[in-house]
Coordinates of C-alpha atoms in Angstrom, one line a residue:
Chain L
M1 CA -0.3 0.2 -0.4
N2 CA 1.2 3.1 -0.6
P3 CA 2.9 4.7 2.2
F4 CA 1.2 8.0 2.5
A5 CA -2.6 5.7 2.6
L6 CA -1.1 3.4 5.3
I7 CA 0.2 6.1 8.1
I8 CA -3.4 7.9 7.5
I9 CA -5.8 4.6 7.2
M10 CA -4.0 3.3 10.5
L11 CA -4.2 7.1 12.1
T12 CA -8.0 7.2 11.7
V13 CA -7.8 3.2 13.0
V14 CA -6.0 5.2 16.9
L15 CA -7.7 7.9 16.6
G16 CA -11.1 5.7 16.2
T17 CA -10.3 4.1 18.5
L18 CA -9.6 7.0 21.3
I19 CA -12.6 8.6 20.5
V20 CA -14.5 5.7 21.2
M21 CA -12.6 4.9 24.5
T22 CA -12.1 9.5 25.5
S23 CA -15.6 10.9 24.4
S24 CA -18.0 12.2 27.2
H25 CA -21.5 12.8 24.3
W26 CA -23.1 9.0 23.1
L27 CA -23.1 10.3 19.2
M28 CA -18.7 10.7 19.6
V29 CA -19.1 7.3 20.9
W30 CA -20.2 5.9 17.7
I31 CA -18.7 8.9 15.2
G32 CA -15.7 6.7 16.5
F33 CA -16.8 3.1 16.5
E34 CA -17.6 3.5 12.8
M35 CA -14.1 5.7 11.8
N36 CA -12.2 2.4 13.1
M37 CA -14.8 -0.1 11.3
L38 CA -14.6 1.7 8.5
A39 CA -10.1 2.7 7.6
I40 CA -9.7 -0.6 8.9
I41 CA -11.6 -2.4 6.1
P42 CA -8.5 -1.3 3.7
I43 CA -5.4 -3.7 7.0
L44 CA -7.8 -6.6 6.3
M45 CA -7.3 -6.9 3.0
K46 CA -4.0 -6.6 1.7
K47 CA -4.0 -9.3 -1.1
Y48 CA -6.3 -9.0 -2.7
N49 CA -7.7 -12.4 -3.3
P50 CA -11.6 -13.3 -3.0
R51 CA -11.4 -15.1 0.1
S52 CA -9.8 -11.6 2.1
M53 CA -12.9 -10.3 0.4
E54 CA -15.0 -12.1 1.4
A55 CA -14.2 -12.0 4.5
C56 CA -14.0 -7.9 4.6
T57 CA -17.4 -8.1 3.4
K58 CA -18.0 -9.9 6.2
Y59 CA -16.5 -8.3 9.2
F60 CA -17.7 -5.1 7.4
L61 CA -21.4 -6.1 7.5
T62 CA -21.8 -7.8 11.5
Q63 CA -20.2 -4.5 13.0
A64 CA -22.1 -2.6 10.8
T65 CA -25.0 -4.1 12.3
A66 CA -23.0 -4.2 16.3
S67 CA -23.0 0.0 15.5
M68 CA -26.9 0.2 13.9
L69 CA -27.5 -2.0 17.4
L70 CA -25.2 0.9 19.5
M71 CA -27.6 3.7 17.1
L72 CA -30.7 2.6 18.6
A73 CA -29.3 1.5 22.7
I74 CA -27.8 5.8 22.6
T75 CA -31.5 7.2 20.8
I76 CA -33.5 5.1 23.4
N77 CA -30.9 5.9 26.1
L78 CA -31.9 9.5 24.6
V79 CA -35.6 9.1 24.4
H80 CA -35.8 7.9 28.0
S81 CA -33.1 10.7 29.6
G82 CA -33.2 13.4 27.5
Q83 CA -29.0 13.9 26.9
W84 CA -26.0 12.1 25.4
S85 CA -23.9 12.4 28.6
T86 CA -21.9 9.0 28.9
M87 CA -20.9 9.4 32.8
K88 CA -25.1 8.9 33.4
P89 CA -26.4 6.0 33.9
L90 CA -27.9 4.2 31.7
D91 CA -31.9 3.0 30.7
P92 CA -32.0 -0.4 30.9
T93 CA -33.3 -1.1 27.9
A94 CA -30.9 1.0 26.7
S95 CA -28.5 -0.9 28.3
I96 CA -29.5 -4.8 27.4
V97 CA -29.9 -3.4 23.6
M98 CA -25.5 -1.3 24.0
T99 CA -24.3 -4.6 25.5
L100 CA -25.1 -6.6 22.1
A101 CA -24.8 -4.7 20.2
M102 CA -20.9 -4.6 21.5
A103 CA -21.0 -8.3 22.5
M104 CA -21.4 -8.3 17.8
K105 CA -18.3 -5.9 17.7
L106 CA -16.6 -8.0 20.5
G107 CA -17.8 -11.5 18.7
L108 CA -18.7 -13.2 21.9
A109 CA -21.2 -16.4 21.3
P110 CA -24.4 -16.1 20.1
F111 CA -22.4 -13.4 17.7
H112 CA -19.2 -14.9 16.5
F113 CA -19.8 -16.9 13.2
W114 CA -17.5 -14.0 12.3
V115 CA -14.2 -14.1 14.1
P116 CA -13.0 -17.6 12.7
E117 CA -13.6 -16.6 9.2
V118 CA -12.7 -13.5 8.7
A119 CA -9.3 -14.6 11.0
Q120 CA -9.2 -17.0 8.5
G121 CA -9.3 -14.9 5.3
I122 CA -6.6 -12.2 6.4
Q123 CA -3.4 -12.1 6.7
L124 CA -1.9 -12.1 9.9
S125 CA -0.3 -9.1 10.8
S126 CA -4.0 -8.0 10.1
G127 CA -4.9 -10.8 11.9
L128 CA -3.4 -9.2 14.7
I129 CA -4.4 -5.7 14.5
L130 CA -9.0 -7.2 14.4
L131 CA -7.2 -10.2 17.4
T132 CA -6.0 -6.8 20.0
W133 CA -6.9 -3.1 19.2
Q134 CA -9.8 -3.8 17.6
K135 CA -11.3 -5.4 21.8
L136 CA -9.6 -2.0 23.0
A137 CA -13.0 0.1 21.9
P138 CA -16.0 -2.8 22.5
M139 CA -14.3 -3.1 26.2
S140 CA -13.7 0.0 27.3
I141 CA -18.1 0.9 26.3
L142 CA -18.7 -2.2 28.6
Y143 CA -16.5 -0.8 31.3
Q144 CA -18.0 2.4 31.9
I145 CA -21.7 1.4 31.4
S146 CA -21.0 -2.3 33.7
P147 CA -22.9 -0.8 36.8
T148 CA -26.1 -0.9 34.5
I149 CA -25.1 -4.7 33.0
N150 CA -28.7 -7.1 33.1
S151 CA -26.4 -9.3 34.3
T152 CA -28.5 -12.7 33.0
L153 CA -27.5 -11.2 29.5
I154 CA -23.5 -11.1 30.2
L155 CA -24.1 -13.4 31.9
T156 CA -25.3 -15.8 29.3
L157 CA -23.4 -14.6 26.7
S158 CA -20.1 -15.2 28.8
I159 CA -21.6 -19.1 29.8
L160 CA -21.4 -19.6 26.0
S161 CA -18.6 -17.8 25.1
V162 CA -16.5 -20.1 26.9
A163 CA -17.9 -23.2 25.6
V164 CA -17.7 -21.7 22.1
G165 CA -14.4 -21.1 22.3
G166 CA -13.7 -24.2 24.3
W167 CA -15.6 -26.7 21.4
G168 CA -14.9 -25.0 17.9
G169 CA -11.9 -24.5 18.4
L170 CA -11.2 -28.6 19.2
N171 CA -11.6 -28.8 14.9
Q172 CA -9.2 -26.6 13.4
T173 CA -5.8 -27.6 12.2
Q174 CA -5.4 -23.6 10.9
L175 CA -3.5 -20.9 13.1
R176 CA -5.3 -18.5 12.9
K177 CA -9.1 -19.9 13.4
I178 CA -7.4 -21.4 16.7
M179 CA -6.3 -17.5 17.5
A180 CA -10.5 -16.9 17.2
Y181 CA -11.9 -18.9 18.8
S182 CA -8.6 -18.0 21.2
S183 CA -10.4 -15.3 21.4
I184 CA -14.6 -16.1 22.2
A185 CA -13.3 -18.0 24.8
H186 CA -11.4 -15.1 26.5
M187 CA -14.4 -12.5 25.9
G188 CA -16.0 -15.2 27.4
W189 CA -13.8 -14.8 31.0
M190 CA -14.2 -11.4 29.9
T191 CA -17.5 -10.5 30.5
A192 CA -18.1 -13.4 33.2
A193 CA -15.0 -10.8 35.2
M194 CA -17.6 -7.4 33.2
M195 CA -20.5 -8.5 36.4
F196 CA -18.9 -7.8 39.6
S197 CA -14.7 -6.4 38.6
P198 CA -15.2 -4.8 35.6
M199 CA -11.4 -4.3 36.7
M200 CA -10.8 -7.6 36.7
A201 CA -12.3 -7.5 33.6
L202 CA -9.5 -4.6 32.2
L203 CA -6.0 -6.7 34.0
N204 CA -7.4 -10.2 31.8
L205 CA -7.3 -8.2 28.7
V206 CA -3.9 -6.5 28.9
I207 CA -2.7 -10.1 29.4
Y208 CA -5.2 -11.1 26.8
I209 CA -3.8 -9.4 24.1
I210 CA 0.0 -9.3 25.4
L211 CA -0.3 -13.4 25.1
T212 CA -2.0 -12.7 21.4
T213 CA 0.0 -10.6 20.2
T214 CA 3.6 -12.5 21.5
T215 CA 1.7 -15.6 19.7
L216 CA 1.0 -14.6 16.8
M217 CA 4.2 -12.2 16.0
M218 CA 5.4 -15.4 16.3
F219 CA 3.7 -16.7 14.4
M220 CA 4.8 -14.3 12.1
M221 CA 8.1 -15.1 12.2
N222 CA 7.6 -18.0 10.8
S223 CA 5.5 -16.9 8.4
T224 CA 2.9 -20.2 9.6
T225 CA -0.2 -20.7 9.4
T226 CA -1.1 -24.5 9.9
T227 CA -0.3 -26.6 12.9
L228 CA 1.5 -28.7 10.1
S229 CA 4.4 -25.2 9.4
L230 CA 4.8 -24.9 13.4
S231 CA 5.9 -27.7 12.7
H232 CA 8.3 -27.5 11.1
T233 CA 9.4 -24.5 14.0
W234 CA 12.5 -26.8 15.3
N235 CA 13.9 -26.7 11.5
K236 CA 14.0 -22.6 11.2
T237 CA 14.8 -22.1 14.9
P238 CA 15.2 -24.2 17.4
L239 CA 14.6 -20.6 20.5
L240 CA 11.6 -20.3 19.2
T241 CA 10.5 -23.8 19.9
T242 CA 11.1 -22.9 23.6
A243 CA 9.1 -19.4 24.2
I244 CA 6.1 -21.5 21.9
L245 CA 5.6 -23.8 24.7
A246 CA 5.4 -21.1 27.2
T247 CA 3.5 -18.5 25.1
L248 CA 0.7 -21.2 24.5
L249 CA 0.9 -22.7 28.1
S250 CA 0.1 -19.1 28.8
L251 CA -2.0 -18.5 26.4
G252 CA -4.5 -21.7 27.5
G253 CA -3.9 -20.3 31.7
L254 CA -1.4 -22.6 33.4
P255 CA 0.4 -21.1 37.2
P256 CA 3.1 -19.8 37.5
L257 CA 2.8 -18.3 33.5
S258 CA 1.2 -15.1 33.0
G259 CA -1.7 -16.5 31.3
F260 CA -2.4 -18.5 35.2
L261 CA -2.5 -14.3 36.7
P262 CA -6.2 -12.9 35.1
K263 CA -8.0 -16.8 35.5
W264 CA -6.9 -17.0 39.2
M265 CA -8.0 -13.0 39.5
I266 CA -11.9 -14.0 38.0
I267 CA -12.6 -16.7 40.3
Q268 CA -11.4 -14.9 43.0
E269 CA -13.9 -11.8 42.5
L270 CA -16.8 -14.6 41.2
T271 CA -16.5 -17.2 44.3
K272 CA -16.4 -13.9 46.6
N273 CA -19.3 -12.3 45.5
D274 CA -20.7 -16.2 45.9
N275 CA -21.3 -18.4 42.7
I276 CA -19.2 -21.6 42.1
I277 CA -21.3 -23.3 39.9
L278 CA -19.9 -20.7 37.1
P279 CA -16.2 -20.5 37.8
T280 CA -16.5 -24.4 38.3
F281 CA -18.0 -24.2 34.2
M282 CA -15.3 -21.8 33.2
V283 CA -12.7 -24.1 35.0
I284 CA -13.7 -26.4 32.8
T285 CA -13.9 -25.3 29.5
A286 CA -10.8 -23.2 29.7
L287 CA -9.8 -27.5 30.0
L288 CA -10.4 -27.3 26.4
N289 CA -8.5 -24.9 25.2
L290 CA -5.8 -26.1 27.2
F291 CA -6.2 -29.4 25.3
F292 CA -6.0 -27.3 21.8
Y293 CA -3.0 -25.2 22.4
M294 CA -1.1 -28.4 24.2
R295 CA -1.7 -30.7 20.9
L296 CA -0.5 -27.4 18.9
T297 CA 3.0 -27.5 21.3
Y298 CA 3.0 -31.4 21.4
S299 CA 3.9 -31.1 17.3
T300 CA 5.8 -28.0 17.7
S301 CA 8.5 -28.3 20.5
L302 CA 8.0 -32.1 22.3
T303 CA 9.3 -33.8 19.7
T304 CA 10.7 -33.1 16.5
F305 CA 8.0 -33.3 13.3
P306 CA 9.3 -35.9 10.5
S307 CA 10.1 -33.2 8.0
T308 CA 11.5 -33.5 4.4
N309 CA 15.4 -32.9 4.0
N310 CA 14.8 -29.7 2.2
M311 CA 13.2 -28.4 5.3
K312 CA 16.4 -29.9 7.9
L313 CA 19.0 -26.3 6.2
K314 CA 17.2 -23.6 6.8
W315 CA 18.3 -22.7 11.0
Q316 CA 21.9 -21.6 8.5
L317 CA 20.5 -19.3 6.4
N318 CA 19.7 -16.0 7.3
P319 CA 17.2 -14.7 8.9
T320 CA 14.3 -11.8 6.4
K321 CA 12.0 -11.3 9.3
T322 CA 12.9 -8.0 11.5
T323 CA 11.4 -9.9 15.0
I324 CA 10.2 -6.1 16.6
Y325 CA 9.5 -6.5 20.7
L326 CA 9.4 -10.4 20.7
P327 CA 11.6 -10.8 23.1
P328 CA 9.8 -8.6 26.5
L329 CA 7.3 -9.3 24.9
I330 CA 8.0 -13.3 26.1
I331 CA 9.0 -12.5 28.6
L332 CA 5.9 -10.5 29.2
S333 CA 3.1 -12.9 28.7
T334 CA 5.1 -15.2 31.0
L335 CA 6.6 -14.0 34.0
I336 CA 4.0 -11.5 35.6
L337 CA 2.5 -13.6 37.3
P338 CA 4.8 -12.7 40.3
L339 CA 3.4 -9.7 39.5
S340 CA 0.2 -10.7 41.2
P341 CA 1.1 -9.3 45.3
M342 CA 1.4 -5.4 43.2
L343 CA -2.8 -5.3 42.6
I344 CA -3.2 -4.3 46.4
L345 CA -2.7 -1.3 45.2
L346 CA -6.5 -1.7 43.8
E347 CA -7.5 -2.0 46.6
Chain R
M1 CA -52.3 17.4 10.3
T2 CA -51.4 16.2 14.3
Y3 CA -50.4 12.9 13.2
I4 CA -48.6 14.2 10.8
V5 CA -45.1 13.3 12.0
F6 CA -46.9 9.9 13.0
I7 CA -47.9 9.5 9.5
L8 CA -44.8 10.3 7.8
S9 CA -42.9 8.0 9.9
T10 CA -44.9 5.2 9.1
M11 CA -44.1 6.3 5.8
F12 CA -40.3 6.3 6.0
V13 CA -40.7 2.9 7.6
V14 CA -42.7 1.8 4.7
G15 CA -39.9 3.2 2.2
F16 CA -37.4 1.2 4.2
L17 CA -39.0 -1.8 3.5
G18 CA -39.0 -1.3 -0.1
F19 CA -35.5 -1.5 0.0
S20 CA -34.4 -3.6 2.9
S21 CA -36.7 -6.2 1.3
K22 CA -33.7 -7.0 -1.2
P23 CA -35.0 -6.3 -4.5
S24 CA -32.2 -5.7 -7.4
P25 CA -31.1 -1.8 -6.7
I26 CA -32.1 0.0 -8.8
Y27 CA -35.8 -0.5 -7.7
G28 CA -34.4 -0.4 -3.8
G29 CA -32.9 3.0 -5.4
V30 CA -37.4 4.5 -5.5
G31 CA -37.3 2.8 -2.0
L32 CA -34.9 5.2 -0.6
I33 CA -35.8 8.2 -2.6
I34 CA -39.2 7.8 -1.5
S35 CA -37.7 7.4 2.7
G36 CA -35.4 10.5 1.9
G37 CA -38.1 13.4 0.9
V38 CA -40.9 11.8 3.0
G39 CA -37.3 11.8 5.8
C40 CA -37.1 15.5 4.6
G41 CA -40.4 16.1 5.9
I42 CA -40.4 15.0 9.0
V43 CA -37.7 17.2 9.5
M44 CA -39.4 19.9 8.3
N45 CA -42.0 18.9 11.3
F46 CA -39.8 19.5 13.7
D47 CA -38.8 23.3 12.6
G48 CA -35.7 22.1 10.3
S49 CA -36.9 23.8 7.2
F50 CA -32.7 24.1 6.7
L51 CA -31.9 21.3 7.0
G52 CA -34.9 19.3 5.2
L53 CA -33.9 21.3 2.0
M54 CA -29.9 20.4 2.4
V55 CA -31.5 16.2 2.5
F56 CA -33.3 17.1 -1.3
L57 CA -30.5 19.0 -2.3
I58 CA -26.9 16.4 -0.9
Y59 CA -28.7 13.8 0.0
L60 CA -30.8 12.6 -2.9
G61 CA -29.5 15.2 -5.6
G62 CA -25.8 14.6 -4.1
M63 CA -25.2 10.9 -2.9
M64 CA -28.2 9.3 -4.6
V65 CA -27.6 10.3 -7.9
V66 CA -24.5 8.6 -7.7
F67 CA -25.8 5.6 -5.8
G68 CA -27.9 5.9 -8.9
Y69 CA -26.2 6.3 -12.1
T70 CA -23.4 3.2 -10.6
T71 CA -26.3 0.8 -10.7
A72 CA -27.5 1.8 -13.6
M73 CA -24.4 0.5 -14.9
A74 CA -23.5 -2.3 -12.7
T75 CA -27.2 -3.7 -14.0
E76 CA -27.6 -7.2 -14.1
L77 CA -29.7 -9.4 -17.0
Y78 CA -32.5 -10.5 -15.4
P79 CA -33.5 -7.5 -12.3
E80 CA -35.8 -9.0 -9.2
V81 CA -38.5 -6.9 -8.4
W82 CA -41.1 -7.2 -5.6
I83 CA -43.7 -10.0 -6.5
S84 CA -40.7 -11.5 -8.7
N85 CA -39.2 -13.1 -6.9
K86 CA -41.2 -15.3 -3.8
A87 CA -38.4 -14.5 -1.3
V88 CA -38.8 -10.4 -1.7
L89 CA -42.6 -10.2 -2.0
G90 CA -42.3 -12.6 1.1
G91 CA -40.2 -10.0 2.8
L92 CA -42.0 -7.1 1.9
M93 CA -45.1 -8.9 3.2
V94 CA -43.8 -9.4 6.2
G95 CA -42.5 -6.0 6.9
L96 CA -45.6 -4.5 5.7
V97 CA -47.3 -7.0 8.3
M98 CA -45.3 -5.7 11.5
E99 CA -45.5 -2.4 10.5
L100 CA -49.5 -2.6 10.9
V101 CA -49.3 -4.1 14.2
L102 CA -47.0 -0.7 15.0
V103 CA -49.6 1.2 13.1
F104 CA -52.4 0.5 15.3
Y105 CA -50.9 -1.1 18.2
V106 CA -49.5 3.4 18.9
L107 CA -53.2 4.3 17.3
G108 CA -54.3 1.9 20.6
E109 CA -53.1 3.8 22.6
V110 CA -54.1 7.2 21.4
Y111 CA -55.8 8.9 25.0
G112 CA -52.4 7.4 26.9
D113 CA -49.0 8.5 27.2
V114 CA -47.5 8.0 23.6
V115 CA -48.6 10.4 21.6
T116 CA -48.0 12.7 23.8
E117 CA -44.7 12.1 23.6
F118 CA -45.3 12.4 20.1
S119 CA -46.9 16.0 20.2
D120 CA -44.8 16.7 23.4
L121 CA -40.8 18.5 21.0
G122 CA -39.3 19.3 25.1
D123 CA -37.2 15.8 24.8
W124 CA -35.2 16.3 21.4
V125 CA -34.4 19.8 20.8
V126 CA -31.8 20.0 23.9
Y127 CA -30.8 23.7 22.8
D128 CA -33.9 25.1 24.2
M129 CA -33.3 26.4 27.4
E130 CA -32.4 29.4 25.9
D131 CA -34.0 32.5 24.7
Y132 CA -32.8 33.0 20.9
G133 CA -34.7 36.0 20.6
F134 CA -35.9 36.1 17.0
V135 CA -33.8 33.9 15.6
N136 CA -35.3 30.6 13.7
S137 CA -34.0 27.8 17.1
E138 CA -33.0 25.3 13.3
A139 CA -30.1 28.0 12.4
V140 CA -28.9 29.0 15.5
G141 CA -28.6 24.7 16.3
V142 CA -26.1 24.6 12.6
S143 CA -24.4 27.4 13.3
S144 CA -23.4 25.8 16.9
L145 CA -22.7 22.9 14.5
Y146 CA -19.4 25.4 14.2
S147 CA -18.7 26.7 17.5
Y148 CA -19.2 24.8 20.0
G149 CA -18.7 21.7 18.0
A150 CA -15.9 22.2 16.1
W151 CA -14.3 19.2 17.5
L152 CA -17.3 17.8 15.7
I153 CA -17.2 19.0 12.5
V154 CA -13.4 17.9 12.8
V155 CA -14.1 14.7 13.5
T156 CA -16.1 13.8 10.6
G157 CA -14.3 16.3 7.7
W158 CA -12.3 13.8 9.0
S159 CA -14.0 10.6 8.1
L160 CA -14.6 12.1 5.4
F161 CA -10.8 12.3 4.2
V162 CA -10.5 9.0 6.0
G163 CA -13.4 7.3 3.8
V164 CA -12.4 8.4 -0.3
V165 CA -9.1 7.5 1.4
V166 CA -10.6 3.8 2.0
I167 CA -12.8 3.4 -1.2
M168 CA -9.8 4.5 -3.6
E169 CA -7.3 1.9 -1.9
I170 CA -10.2 -1.1 -1.7
T171 CA -11.2 -0.5 -5.6
R172 CA -7.8 0.2 -6.8
G173 CA -6.6 -4.4 -6.8
G174 CA -3.7 -6.0 -7.3

């Protein structure tokens, strides 16, 4: 893409999210969402083949419908309260419609059908932006309306999302679809936390973004999109196999890695509020997530997967891809757990 | 005449039904034109004569004309009209029935809260707290868009510019 156009489009993506996060007028929030959606379409369409055009169309249709629902919620709130301020509590009907709109934008079940298909049709770098940056704006809106969210609705979305994210990812070999189902499951955990402690939902969001960025950057370094090509990592960059192992296990939520911290905090907040069945169910479905991450690590790191003789000399060649920020990200995505006493500052 | 906004709103929705039942875009454009004209009428009933005419000029006379020419270039051999395809006709019928039910529900509460909300303009006019003297409140609104709403103008202008950049980037091809 022309660098000038690319700078303008990236700036608009960032500006759209920032406008959503910092506006006090609901109309500006809607404008921010529309700017964000409009500007990310060319980023999703880096390659001009029918598959990526189909992915862009699906993304555009679902996000436009969600923006429409957001506008409906804003209008309902305006009719009942007569003002546009985001600081005031929402009318209950407007809150329900807005939660549904944000659920469509995040890809929560039962509005999750677009996430694997859009993630599969685009480049890995576009998928990185889709799964990390695009979650910031809807989560900030959910955080702002969290005092008035209908608890039945948000817990239904959460339970369905963790179940779909777990079971949906089981039959996948394409890495982008696996990351999409991982995103659905993590969004389910975040919305469950949003009910009782929005701060823990933000903690989950930040750690999820770090983990997903690390994983996708490691995939980008090897340009792998399937499990089979990921299993050739020991031929190309043997050092990365250890990092992939640690990061994928962290994504699955195993202690003593970073990914365990948000799950632990969320379970703690849920049990403090006398919820026992919900965290049990969420932990059991998180095991499904862990299973397909373990399957990836099995073929990548834990075994030297067979390959042709041509593949076996790839480590001798100089790498051509630059690893932007990957070492600090790997450390962040595996070693944050000892910092958990710092969360006492939130009290 | 008290219920003119209500009638125009019903025609607005029926115009939308005309294209959301998904005939070919040339025929959908008819629904858009009707809805645009009726929307102008709705806006005018709230003292918005300038904005209503803006709808005709810019929306219908600018954007709709471009849309009409584009669909005329991209037309197909056997375009679908509302009665040619059972799915389109079915969608239109379902929408009309739902709109009819809604209209009768609202009219059934003629002596209740709902109708007084229509004729009470207090909820929809935000800047009604000041006394503008003899200036039309809509003119005050449009001018305050450029004074209090300067940030909105900047964001909207930037969005339009980025819209053009994005569209040219997407349709550029390989």
